[in-house]
PDB file of C-alpha atoms in Angstrom:
ATOM      1  CA  MET A   1     168.510  -2.735  41.365  1.00 57.00           C
ATOM      2  CA  ALA A   2     166.144  -1.732  44.454  1.00 63.00           C
ATOM      3  CA  VAL A   3     163.246  -3.434  44.086  1.00 62.00           C
ATOM      4  CA  ASN A   4     160.007  -1.108  43.471  1.00 63.00           C
ATOM      5  CA  TYR A   5     157.531  -3.757  43.599  1.00 65.00           C
ATOM      6  CA  GLY A   6     154.827  -6.210  46.621  1.00 66.00           C
ATOM      7  CA  PRO A   7     155.886  -5.719  49.622  1.00 68.00           C
ATOM      8  CA  LYS A   8     159.343  -4.540  49.448  1.00 66.00           C
ATOM      9  CA  ARG A   9     158.176  -1.484  48.033  1.00 63.00           C
ATOM     10  CA  LEU A  10     160.357   1.546  48.508  1.00 60.00           C
ATOM     11  CA  VAL A  11     157.074   4.213  49.678  1.00 59.00           C
ATOM     12  CA  VAL A  12     157.022   7.764  49.582  1.00 60.00           C
ATOM     13  CA  GLY A  13     154.723  10.556  49.642  1.00 61.00           C
ATOM     14  CA  ALA A  14     152.399  11.779  51.824  1.00 61.00           C
ATOM     15  CA  HIS A  15     150.054   8.883  51.591  1.00 65.00           C
ATOM     16  CA  TYR A  16     146.632  10.292  52.071  1.00 66.00           C
ATOM     17  CA  GLY A  17     145.259   7.571  49.577  1.00 80.00           C
ATOM     18  CA  LEU A  18     142.482   6.188  51.902  1.00 83.00           C
ATOM     19  CA  THR A  19     141.523   8.587  53.876  1.00 87.00           C
ATOM     20  CA  ASP A  20     141.229  11.258  50.887  1.00 88.00           C
ATOM     21  CA  TRP A  21     139.439   8.513  49.485  1.00 89.00           C
ATOM     22  CA  LEU A  22     137.262   7.903  52.067  1.00 93.00           C
ATOM     23  CA  SER A  23     136.361  11.184  52.888  1.00 94.00           C
ATOM     24  CA  GLN A  24     135.795  12.492  49.484  1.00 94.00           C
ATOM     25  CA  ARG A  25     132.432   9.634  50.069  1.00 96.00           C
ATOM     26  CA  PHE A  26     131.481  10.342  53.056  1.00 97.00           C
ATOM     27  CA  THR A  27     131.184  14.135  52.277  1.00 97.00           C
ATOM     28  CA  GLY A  28     129.540  13.219  48.742  1.00 97.00           C
ATOM     29  CA  ALA A  29     127.401  11.572  50.328  1.00 97.00           C
ATOM     30  CA  LEU A  30     126.546  13.457  52.960  1.00 97.00           C
ATOM     31  CA  MET A  31     126.095  16.208  49.673  1.00 98.00           C
ATOM     32  CA  ALA A  32     124.231  13.697  48.212  1.00 98.00           C
ATOM     33  CA  ILE A  33     121.481  12.968  51.720  1.00 97.00           C
ATOM     34  CA  PHE A  34     120.965  17.043  51.562  1.00 97.00           C
ATOM     35  CA  THR A  35     120.107  17.347  48.269  1.00 97.00           C
ATOM     36  CA  LEU A  36     117.861  14.664  47.978  1.00 97.00           C
ATOM     37  CA  ILE A  37     115.636  16.612  51.827  1.00 96.00           C
ATOM     38  CA  VAL A  38     115.977  19.634  49.837  1.00 95.00           C
ATOM     39  CA  LEU A  39     114.245  18.331  46.854  1.00 95.00           C
ATOM     40  CA  ILE A  40     111.857  16.440  48.912  1.00 94.00           C
ATOM     41  CA  GLN A  41     110.885  19.690  50.712  1.00 93.00           C
ATOM     42  CA  VAL A  42     111.076  21.606  47.310  1.00 91.00           C
ATOM     43  CA  LEU A  43     108.120  19.312  45.934  1.00 91.00           C
ATOM     44  CA  VAL A  44     106.053  18.860  49.148  1.00 91.00           C
ATOM     45  CA  ASN A  45     105.462  22.913  49.574  1.00 85.00           C
ATOM     46  CA  LYS A  46     102.633  23.339  47.068  1.00 85.00           C
ATOM     47  CA  GLY A  47     102.409  27.062  45.540  1.00 84.00           C
ATOM     48  CA  PRO A  48     105.389  28.993  44.103  1.00 88.00           C
ATOM     49  CA  MET A  49     108.989  29.180  45.539  1.00 87.00           C
ATOM     50  CA  GLY A  50     109.559  32.420  46.864  1.00 90.00           C
ATOM     51  CA  TYR A  51     111.726  33.902  49.819  1.00 89.00           C
ATOM     52  CA  ASP A  52     109.453  32.819  52.539  1.00 89.00           C
ATOM     53  CA  LYS A  53     109.240  29.206  51.489  1.00 90.00           C
ATOM     54  CA  TRP A  54     112.665  28.808  51.145  1.00 89.00           C
ATOM     55  CA  ALA A  55     113.523  30.829  54.370  1.00 88.00           C
ATOM     56  CA  GLY A  56     110.608  28.233  55.624  1.00 89.00           C
ATOM     57  CA  ILE A  57     112.975  25.241  54.543  1.00 90.00           C
ATOM     58  CA  PHE A  58     116.305  26.094  56.319  1.00 89.00           C
ATOM     59  CA  SER A  59     114.234  28.094  59.086  1.00 88.00           C
ATOM     60  CA  SER A  60     114.049  24.721  61.409  1.00 91.00           C
ATOM     61  CA  GLN A  61     117.150  23.938  63.801  1.00 92.00           C
ATOM     62  CA  TRP A  62     117.685  20.271  62.531  1.00 94.00           C
ATOM     63  CA  MET A  63     118.198  22.036  59.355  1.00 94.00           C
ATOM     64  CA  LYS A  64     120.384  24.421  59.971  1.00 92.00           C
ATOM     65  CA  VAL A  65     122.452  22.106  61.294  1.00 94.00           C
ATOM     66  CA  LEU A  66     122.488  19.906  58.532  1.00 96.00           C
ATOM     67  CA  THR A  67     122.806  22.617  56.334  1.00 95.00           C
ATOM     68  CA  PHE A  68     126.053  23.378  58.254  1.00 95.00           C
ATOM     69  CA  SER A  69     127.564  20.470  57.993  1.00 96.00           C
ATOM     70  CA  VAL A  70     127.043  19.691  53.870  1.00 97.00           C
ATOM     71  CA  ILE A  71     128.788  23.563  53.954  1.00 96.00           C
ATOM     72  CA  VAL A  72     132.170  21.803  55.796  1.00 97.00           C
ATOM     73  CA  ALA A  73     131.522  19.035  54.154  1.00 97.00           C
ATOM     74  CA  LEU A  74     131.118  20.200  51.180  1.00 97.00           C
ATOM     75  CA  ALA A  75     134.745  22.819  52.145  1.00 97.00           C
ATOM     76  CA  TRP A  76     136.438  19.605  52.501  1.00 97.00           C
ATOM     77  CA  HIS A  77     135.505  17.596  50.098  1.00 97.00           C
ATOM     78  CA  ALA A  78     136.471  20.798  47.731  1.00 97.00           C
ATOM     79  CA  TRP A  79     140.642  21.203  49.791  1.00 96.00           C
ATOM     80  CA  VAL A  80     140.751  17.216  49.012  1.00 94.00           C
ATOM     81  CA  GLY A  81     140.031  17.416  45.232  1.00 94.00           C
ATOM     82  CA  ILE A  82     141.978  20.911  44.355  1.00 96.00           C
ATOM     83  CA  ARG A  83     145.013  19.520  46.854  1.00 93.00           C
ATOM     84  CA  ASN A  84     145.424  16.339  45.349  1.00 91.00           C
ATOM     85  CA  ILE A  85     145.267  18.181  41.990  1.00 93.00           C
ATOM     86  CA  TRP A  86     148.288  20.485  42.835  1.00 94.00           C
ATOM     87  CA  MET A  87     149.981  17.688  44.043  1.00 91.00           C
ATOM     88  CA  ASP A  88     149.923  15.589  41.350  1.00 90.00           C
ATOM     89  CA  TYR A  89     150.454  18.082  38.252  1.00 94.00           C
ATOM     90  CA  VAL A  90     152.346  21.249  40.123  1.00 93.00           C
ATOM     91  CA  LYS A  91     156.255  20.096  40.663  1.00 92.00           C
ATOM     92  CA  ALA A  92     157.581  23.060  42.102  1.00 94.00           C
ATOM     93  CA  VAL A  93     157.577  23.623  45.281  1.00 93.00           C
ATOM     94  CA  GLY A  94     156.982  27.409  45.342  1.00 95.00           C
ATOM     95  CA  VAL A  95     153.952  27.892  43.274  1.00 96.00           C
ATOM     96  CA  LYS A  96     151.983  24.399  44.894  1.00 95.00           C
ATOM     97  CA  LEU A  97     152.466  26.089  48.335  1.00 96.00           C
ATOM     98  CA  VAL A  98     151.183  29.280  46.924  1.00 97.00           C
ATOM     99  CA  LEU A  99     147.952  27.296  45.060  1.00 97.00           C
ATOM    100  CA  ASN A 100     147.335  25.055  48.324  1.00 96.00           C
ATOM    101  CA  THR A 101     147.143  28.781  50.244  1.00 97.00           C
ATOM    102  CA  LEU A 102     145.330  30.547  48.149  1.00 98.00           C
ATOM    103  CA  SER A 103     142.970  27.236  47.734  1.00 97.00           C
ATOM    104  CA  LEU A 104     143.012  27.274  50.908  1.00 97.00           C
ATOM    105  CA  ILE A 105     142.177  30.775  51.939  1.00 97.00           C
ATOM    106  CA  TRP A 106     139.020  30.840  48.881  1.00 97.00           C
ATOM    107  CA  LEU A 107     137.728  27.593  50.749  1.00 97.00           C
ATOM    108  CA  VAL A 108     137.434  29.448  54.341  1.00 97.00           C
ATOM    109  CA  GLY A 109     135.689  32.597  52.470  1.00 97.00           C
ATOM    110  CA  CYS A 110     133.426  30.667  50.805  1.00 96.00           C
ATOM    111  CA  ALA A 111     132.441  28.572  53.923  1.00 96.00           C
ATOM    112  CA  GLY A 112     131.924  31.544  56.059  1.00 95.00           C
ATOM    113  CA  TRP A 113     130.280  33.619  53.175  1.00 95.00           C
ATOM    114  CA  ALA A 114     127.998  30.489  53.220  1.00 93.00           C
ATOM    115  CA  VAL A 115     127.295  29.730  56.944  1.00 92.00           C
ATOM    116  CA  GLN A 116     126.428  33.855  57.086  1.00 92.00           C
ATOM    117  CA  VAL A 117     123.584  33.774  55.107  1.00 88.00           C
ATOM    118  CA  LEU A 118     122.286  30.376  56.542  1.00 85.00           C
ATOM    119  CA  TRP A 119     122.692  32.370  59.730  1.00 82.00           C
ATOM    120  CA  ARG A 120     120.795  35.331  58.457  1.00 80.00           C
ATOM    121  CA  LEU A 121     117.487  33.276  57.883  1.00 59.00           C
TER     122      LEU A 121
END
């Protein structure tokens, strides 16, 4: 009988554990910091929030770079989560491949659309 615990354990799989965990924490922290920055800017601005004020918040170059970074972080965060769900709960390899491909296409499309909206400001 093979030992399947401790240092002699037979390890199989993709080994994404620590990398995925760290990337989820890093991207989540970046998104939380971004949310606080936007909230502070909204609270500091006096008067009604209209298009001009929103455009003003996102018009500076540092905010565009930060927003772009958050868009990439959000897409990566979602990809790791979706991929892990498909790996854990979908057993058929073909179905898993289709779902991964469709998820990736959807996430890239959403990120591309978000960048397009950002650069129009």
